[in-house]
Amino acid sequence: MPETEIRPAVVALLCDSNFKYRRDTKTWSHIDGRPFTKEEQATALHATRDEFEEFAAQHTRYMEYMRTLEEAPEALQRFLAPFMEQLTRKTLGNAVELMSEDERSELERLLGLMIEPSRRFTAYTF
């Protein structure tokens, strides 16, 4: 079976689509509400199966990213619990002193997830 070339611009358009049909323009619209132009609508409707699959894979990765962000506070609690159990004076600074370099990296990753604002879904970001 020959491979179909995936056009990045088409995938980007699909990633920026609200797939609800607009009766006023007879098109879909962008995520921000702008209606598709007739050319954009035609492009989206002629996207290949591979392009829709690429869009779906990117969307799946984005949803995993969002789930990770939502679970970060709880994950941080679970991560810190064993360190805090070892301490009489339970502070983050004291817990960090017990951590290996890899554990400190994980702590930084979890804290970053909690303080960094979430990114919106865009093509080829996730």
Coordinates of N, CA, C and O in Angstrom, one line a residue:
M1 N 0.8 -1.2 0.0 CA 0.0 0.0 0.0 C 0.9 1.2 0.0 O 1.7 1.4 0.9
P2 N 0.7 2.2 -0.9 CA 1.5 3.4 -1.0 C 1.2 4.3 0.2 O 0.1 4.4 0.6
E3 N 2.3 5.0 0.7 CA 2.1 5.9 1.8 C 1.5 7.2 1.2 O 2.0 7.7 0.2
T4 N 0.6 7.8 1.9 CA 0.0 9.1 1.6 C 0.9 10.2 2.2 O 1.2 10.0 3.4
E5 N 1.1 11.2 1.5 CA 1.9 12.3 2.1 C 0.9 13.1 3.0 O -0.2 13.5 2.6
I6 N 1.4 13.4 4.2 CA 0.6 14.2 5.2 C 1.0 15.6 5.0 O 2.2 16.0 5.1
R7 N 0.0 16.5 4.7 CA 0.3 17.9 4.5 C 0.1 18.6 5.8 O -1.0 18.7 6.4
P8 N 1.2 19.1 6.4 CA 1.2 19.8 7.7 C 0.2 20.9 7.8 O -0.5 21.1 8.8
A9 N 0.0 21.7 6.7 CA -1.0 22.8 6.8 C -2.4 22.2 7.0 O -3.2 22.9 7.6
V10 N -2.7 21.1 6.4 CA -4.1 20.5 6.5 C -4.2 20.0 8.0 O -5.3 20.3 8.6
V11 N -3.2 19.4 8.5 CA -3.3 18.9 9.9 C -3.5 20.1 10.8 O -4.3 20.1 11.8
A12 N -2.7 21.2 10.6 CA -2.8 22.4 11.4 C -4.3 23.0 11.3 O -4.8 23.4 12.3
L13 N -4.9 23.0 10.1 CA -6.2 23.4 10.0 C -7.2 22.6 10.8 O -8.1 23.1 11.5
L14 N -7.0 21.2 10.7 CA -7.9 20.3 11.5 C -7.7 20.6 13.0 O -8.7 20.5 13.7
C15 N -6.5 20.8 13.4 CA -6.2 21.1 14.8 C -6.8 22.4 15.3 O -7.1 22.5 16.5
D16 N -7.1 23.3 14.4 CA -7.7 24.6 14.8 C -9.2 24.6 14.4 O -9.8 25.6 14.2
S17 N -9.8 23.4 14.3 CA -11.2 23.3 13.9 C -12.2 23.0 15.0 O -11.9 22.3 15.9
N18 N -13.3 23.7 14.9 CA -14.5 23.4 15.7 C -15.4 22.7 14.7 O -15.9 23.3 13.8
F19 N -15.6 21.4 14.8 CA -16.2 20.7 13.8 C -17.8 20.8 13.8 O -18.4 20.0 13.1
K20 N -18.3 21.7 14.5 CA -19.7 22.0 14.5 C -20.1 22.8 13.2 O -19.5 23.8 13.0
Y21 N -21.0 22.3 12.5 CA -21.5 22.9 11.3 C -22.2 24.2 11.6 O -23.1 24.3 12.4
R22 N -21.8 25.3 10.9 CA -22.5 26.6 11.1 C -23.4 26.9 10.0 O -23.1 26.9 8.8
R23 N -24.7 27.0 10.3 CA -25.7 27.2 9.3 C -25.6 28.6 8.6 O -25.8 28.7 7.5
D24 N -25.1 29.6 9.4 CA -25.0 30.9 8.8 C -23.9 31.0 7.7 O -24.1 31.8 6.8
T25 N -22.8 30.2 7.8 CA -21.8 30.3 6.8 C -21.7 29.0 6.0 O -20.9 28.9 5.0
K26 N -22.4 28.0 6.5 CA -22.4 26.6 5.8 C -20.9 26.1 5.9 O -20.5 25.4 4.9
T27 N -20.2 26.4 7.0 CA -18.9 25.9 7.1 C -18.7 25.5 8.6 O -19.5 25.7 9.4
W28 N -17.5 24.9 8.8 CA -17.1 24.7 10.2 C -16.4 26.0 10.6 O -16.5 27.0 9.9
S29 N -15.9 26.1 11.8 CA -15.2 27.3 12.2 C -13.9 26.9 12.9 O -13.6 25.8 13.3
H30 N -13.1 28.0 13.2 CA -11.9 27.9 13.9 C -12.2 27.8 15.4 O -13.3 28.1 15.8
I31 N -11.3 27.3 16.2 CA -11.5 27.2 17.6 C -11.9 28.5 18.2 O -12.7 28.6 19.1
D32 N -11.4 29.6 17.7 CA -11.7 30.9 18.3 C -13.0 31.5 17.8 O -13.4 32.6 18.1
G33 N -13.7 30.7 16.9 CA -15.1 31.1 16.5 C -15.1 31.7 15.1 O -16.2 31.8 14.5
R34 N -14.0 32.0 14.5 CA -14.0 32.6 13.1 C -14.5 31.5 12.2 O -14.0 30.4 12.2
P35 N -15.4 31.8 11.3 CA -15.8 30.8 10.3 C -14.7 30.5 9.3 O -13.9 31.3 9.0
F36 N -14.7 29.2 8.9 CA -13.8 28.9 7.8 C -14.1 29.7 6.6 O -15.3 30.0 6.3
T37 N -13.1 30.0 5.8 CA -13.3 30.5 4.5 C -13.8 29.3 3.6 O -13.7 28.1 4.0
K38 N -14.3 29.6 2.5 CA -14.7 28.5 1.6 C -13.5 27.6 1.2 O -13.7 26.4 1.1
E39 N -12.4 28.2 1.0 CA -11.2 27.4 0.7 C -10.8 26.5 1.9 O -10.4 25.4 1.7
E40 N -10.8 27.1 3.1 CA -10.5 26.3 4.3 C -11.5 25.1 4.4 O -11.1 24.0 4.8
Q41 N -12.8 25.4 4.2 CA -13.8 24.3 4.3 C -13.5 23.2 3.3 O -13.5 22.0 3.6
A42 N -13.2 23.6 2.1 CA -12.9 22.6 1.0 C -11.6 21.8 1.4 O -11.6 20.6 1.2
T43 N -10.6 22.5 1.9 CA -9.4 21.8 2.3 C -9.7 20.8 3.4 O -9.2 19.6 3.3
A44 N -10.4 21.2 4.4 CA -10.8 20.3 5.5 C -11.6 19.1 5.0 O -11.3 18.0 5.5
L45 N -12.5 19.3 4.1 CA -13.4 18.2 3.7 C -12.6 17.3 2.8 O -13.0 16.1 2.6
H46 N -11.5 17.7 2.2 CA -10.7 16.9 1.3 C -9.4 16.3 2.0 O -8.5 15.8 1.4
A47 N -9.4 16.5 3.4 CA -8.3 15.9 4.1 C -8.3 14.4 3.9 O -9.3 13.8 3.9
T48 N -7.1 13.8 3.9 CA -7.0 12.4 3.7 C -7.2 11.7 5.0 O -7.1 12.3 6.1
R49 N -7.4 10.4 4.9 CA -7.6 9.6 6.1 C -6.3 9.7 7.0 O -6.4 9.8 8.2
D50 N -5.1 9.7 6.4 CA -3.9 9.8 7.1 C -3.8 11.1 7.8 O -3.3 11.2 9.0
E51 N -4.3 12.2 7.2 CA -4.2 13.5 7.8 C -5.2 13.6 9.0 O -4.8 14.1 10.1
F52 N -6.4 13.0 8.9 CA -7.3 12.9 10.1 C -6.7 12.0 11.2 O -6.8 12.3 12.3
E53 N -6.0 10.9 10.8 CA -5.4 10.1 11.8 C -4.2 10.8 12.5 O -4.1 10.7 13.7
E54 N -3.5 11.6 11.8 CA -2.4 12.4 12.4 C -3.0 13.5 13.3 O -2.5 13.7 14.5
F55 N -4.1 14.1 12.9 CA -4.8 15.0 13.8 C -5.3 14.3 15.1 O -5.1 14.8 16.2
A56 N -5.9 13.1 14.9 CA -6.4 12.4 16.1 C -5.2 12.0 17.0 O -5.4 12.1 18.2
A57 N -4.1 11.6 16.5 CA -2.9 11.2 17.3 C -2.4 12.5 18.1 O -2.1 12.4 19.3
Q58 N -2.4 13.6 17.4 CA -2.0 14.8 18.1 C -3.0 15.2 19.2 O -2.6 15.6 20.3
H59 N -4.3 15.1 18.9 CA -5.3 15.4 19.9 C -5.2 14.4 21.1 O -5.3 14.9 22.2
T60 N -4.9 13.2 20.8 CA -4.7 12.2 21.9 C -3.6 12.6 22.8 O -3.7 12.5 24.1
R61 N -2.5 13.0 22.2 CA -1.3 13.4 23.0 C -1.7 14.7 23.8 O -1.3 14.8 25.0
Y62 N -2.5 15.6 23.3 CA -2.9 16.8 24.0 C -3.7 16.4 25.2 O -3.6 17.0 26.3
M63 N -4.7 15.5 25.0 CA -5.5 15.1 26.1 C -4.7 14.4 27.2 O -5.0 14.6 28.4
E64 N -3.7 13.7 26.9 CA -2.8 13.1 27.9 C -2.1 14.2 28.6 O -1.9 14.1 29.8
Y65 N -1.6 15.2 27.9 CA -1.0 16.4 28.5 C -1.9 17.1 29.5 O -1.5 17.4 30.7
M66 N -3.2 17.3 29.1 CA -4.2 17.9 30.0 C -4.4 17.0 31.2 O -4.6 17.6 32.3
R67 N -4.5 15.7 31.0 CA -4.8 14.8 32.1 C -3.6 14.9 33.1 O -3.8 15.0 34.3
T68 N -2.4 15.0 32.6 CA -1.2 15.1 33.4 C -1.2 16.4 34.2 O -0.9 16.4 35.4
L69 N -1.6 17.5 33.6 CA -1.7 18.7 34.3 C -2.8 18.6 35.5 O -2.5 19.1 36.6
E70 N -3.9 18.1 35.2 CA -5.0 18.0 36.2 C -4.5 17.1 37.4 O -4.9 17.3 38.5
E71 N -3.8 16.1 37.1 CA -3.3 15.1 38.1 C -2.1 15.6 38.9 O -1.7 14.9 39.9
A72 N -1.4 16.6 38.4 CA -0.2 17.1 39.0 C -0.2 17.3 40.5 O 0.7 16.9 41.2
P73 N -1.2 18.0 41.0 CA -1.3 18.3 42.5 C -1.3 16.9 43.3 O -0.6 16.8 44.3
E74 N -2.1 16.0 42.9 CA -2.2 14.7 43.5 C -0.9 13.9 43.4 O -0.4 13.3 44.3
A75 N -0.3 14.0 42.2 CA 0.9 13.3 41.9 C 2.1 13.8 42.8 O 2.9 13.1 43.3
L76 N 2.0 15.2 43.0 CA 3.1 15.8 43.9 C 2.9 15.3 45.3 O 3.9 15.0 46.0
Q77 N 1.7 15.2 45.8 CA 1.4 14.7 47.1 C 1.9 13.3 47.3 O 2.6 13.0 48.3
R78 N 1.6 12.4 46.3 CA 2.1 11.0 46.4 C 3.6 11.0 46.3 O 4.2 10.1 47.0
F79 N 4.2 11.8 45.5 CA 5.6 11.8 45.4 C 6.3 12.2 46.7 O 7.3 11.6 47.1
L80 N 5.8 13.3 47.3 CA 6.4 13.8 48.5 C 6.1 13.0 49.8 O 6.9 13.0 50.7
A81 N 5.1 12.2 49.8 CA 4.7 11.5 51.0 C 5.8 10.6 51.6 O 6.0 10.7 52.8
P82 N 6.5 9.8 50.9 CA 7.6 9.0 51.5 C 8.7 9.8 52.1 O 9.3 9.5 53.1
F83 N 9.0 11.0 51.5 CA 10.0 11.9 52.1 C 9.5 12.5 53.4 O 10.3 12.6 54.4
M84 N 8.3 13.0 53.3 CA 7.7 13.6 54.5 C 7.6 12.7 55.7 O 7.8 13.1 56.9
E85 N 7.3 11.4 55.4 CA 7.2 10.4 56.5 C 8.5 10.2 57.3 O 8.5 9.9 58.4
Q86 N 9.6 10.5 56.6 CA 11.0 10.4 57.2 C 11.4 11.5 58.1 O 12.3 11.5 58.8
L87 N 10.6 12.6 58.0 CA 11.0 13.9 58.6 C 10.2 14.1 59.9 O 9.0 13.9 60.0
T88 N 10.9 14.7 60.9 CA 10.2 15.2 62.1 C 9.7 16.7 61.8 O 8.6 17.0 62.1
R89 N 10.5 17.4 61.1 CA 10.1 18.8 60.7 C 9.8 18.7 59.2 O 10.7 18.7 58.4
K90 N 8.5 18.7 58.9 CA 8.1 18.4 57.5 C 8.0 19.7 56.7 O 7.0 20.4 56.7
T91 N 9.1 20.0 56.0 CA 9.1 21.1 55.1 C 9.6 20.6 53.8 O 10.3 19.6 53.7
L92 N 9.3 21.4 52.7 CA 9.8 21.0 51.4 C 11.3 21.0 51.3 O 11.9 20.1 50.8
G93 N 11.9 22.0 51.9 CA 13.3 22.1 51.9 C 14.0 20.9 52.6 O 15.0 20.4 52.1
N94 N 13.4 20.4 53.7 CA 14.0 19.2 54.3 C 13.8 18.0 53.5 O 14.6 17.1 53.4
A95 N 12.6 17.9 52.8 CA 12.4 16.8 51.9 C 13.4 16.8 50.8 O 13.9 15.7 50.4
V96 N 13.7 17.9 50.2 CA 14.6 18.0 49.1 C 16.0 17.5 49.5 O 16.6 16.8 48.7
E97 N 16.4 17.7 50.7 CA 17.7 17.3 51.2 C 17.8 15.7 51.1 O 18.9 15.2 51.0
L98 N 16.7 15.0 51.2 CA 16.7 13.6 51.2 C 16.7 13.0 49.8 O 16.9 11.8 49.6
M99 N 16.4 13.8 48.8 CA 16.2 13.4 47.4 C 17.5 13.2 46.7 O 18.5 13.9 46.9
S100 N 17.5 12.2 45.8 CA 18.6 12.0 44.8 C 18.4 13.1 43.7 O 17.4 13.8 43.7
E101 N 19.4 13.1 42.9 CA 19.3 14.1 41.7 C 18.1 13.8 40.8 O 17.4 14.7 40.4
D102 N 17.8 12.5 40.6 CA 16.7 12.1 39.8 C 15.4 12.5 40.4 O 14.4 13.0 39.8
E103 N 15.3 12.3 41.7 CA 14.1 12.7 42.5 C 13.9 14.2 42.5 O 12.7 14.7 42.4
R104 N 15.0 14.9 42.6 CA 14.8 16.4 42.5 C 14.3 16.8 41.2 O 13.5 17.8 41.0
S105 N 14.8 16.2 40.1 CA 14.3 16.5 38.8 C 12.8 16.2 38.6 O 12.1 16.9 38.0
E106 N 12.4 15.1 39.2 CA 11.0 14.8 39.2 C 10.2 15.8 40.0 O 9.1 16.2 39.5
L107 N 10.7 16.2 41.1 CA 10.0 17.3 41.9 C 9.9 18.5 41.0 O 8.8 19.2 41.0
E108 N 10.9 18.9 40.4 CA 10.9 20.1 39.5 C 9.9 20.0 38.4 O 9.1 20.9 38.1
R109 N 9.8 18.8 37.8 CA 8.8 18.5 36.7 C 7.4 18.7 37.3 O 6.6 19.3 36.7
L110 N 7.1 18.1 38.4 CA 5.8 18.2 39.0 C 5.4 19.6 39.4 O 4.3 20.1 39.1
L111 N 6.4 20.3 40.0 CA 6.1 21.7 40.3 C 5.9 22.5 39.1 O 5.0 23.4 39.1
G112 N 6.6 22.3 38.0 CA 6.5 23.0 36.8 C 5.1 22.8 36.2 O 4.5 23.7 35.7
L113 N 4.6 21.6 36.3 CA 3.2 21.3 35.8 C 2.2 22.1 36.5 O 1.2 22.5 35.9
M114 N 2.4 22.3 37.8 CA 1.4 23.0 38.6 C 1.5 24.6 38.4 O 0.5 25.2 38.5
I115 N 2.7 25.1 38.1 CA 2.7 26.6 38.0 C 2.7 27.1 36.6 O 2.3 28.2 36.4
E116 N 3.0 26.2 35.6 CA 3.0 26.7 34.2 C 1.6 26.7 33.7 O 0.8 25.7 33.9
P117 N 1.1 27.8 33.1 CA -0.2 27.8 32.5 C -0.3 26.7 31.4 O 0.6 26.5 30.7
S118 N -1.5 26.2 31.3 CA -1.7 25.1 30.3 C -1.6 25.8 28.9 O -2.0 26.9 28.7
R119 N -1.1 25.0 28.0 CA -1.0 25.4 26.6 C -2.3 25.0 25.8 O -2.8 24.0 26.2
R120 N -2.7 25.7 24.9 CA -3.9 25.4 24.1 C -3.4 24.4 23.0 O -2.3 24.3 22.7
F121 N -4.4 23.7 22.5 CA -4.1 22.6 21.5 C -3.8 23.3 20.2 O -4.5 24.1 19.6
T122 N -2.6 23.0 19.7 CA -2.1 23.5 18.4 C -1.4 22.4 17.7 O -0.8 21.5 18.3
A123 N -1.3 22.5 16.4 CA -0.7 21.4 15.6 C 0.8 21.3 15.9 O 1.5 22.3 16.1
Y124 N 1.3 20.1 16.0 CA 2.7 19.8 16.1 C 3.3 20.3 17.4 O 4.5 20.6 17.4
T125 N 2.5 20.5 18.4 CA 3.0 21.0 19.7 C 3.2 19.8 20.7 O 4.0 19.8 21.5
F126 N 2.3 18.8 20.5 CA 2.2 17.7 21.5 C 2.5 16.4 20.8 O 2.2 16.1 19.8

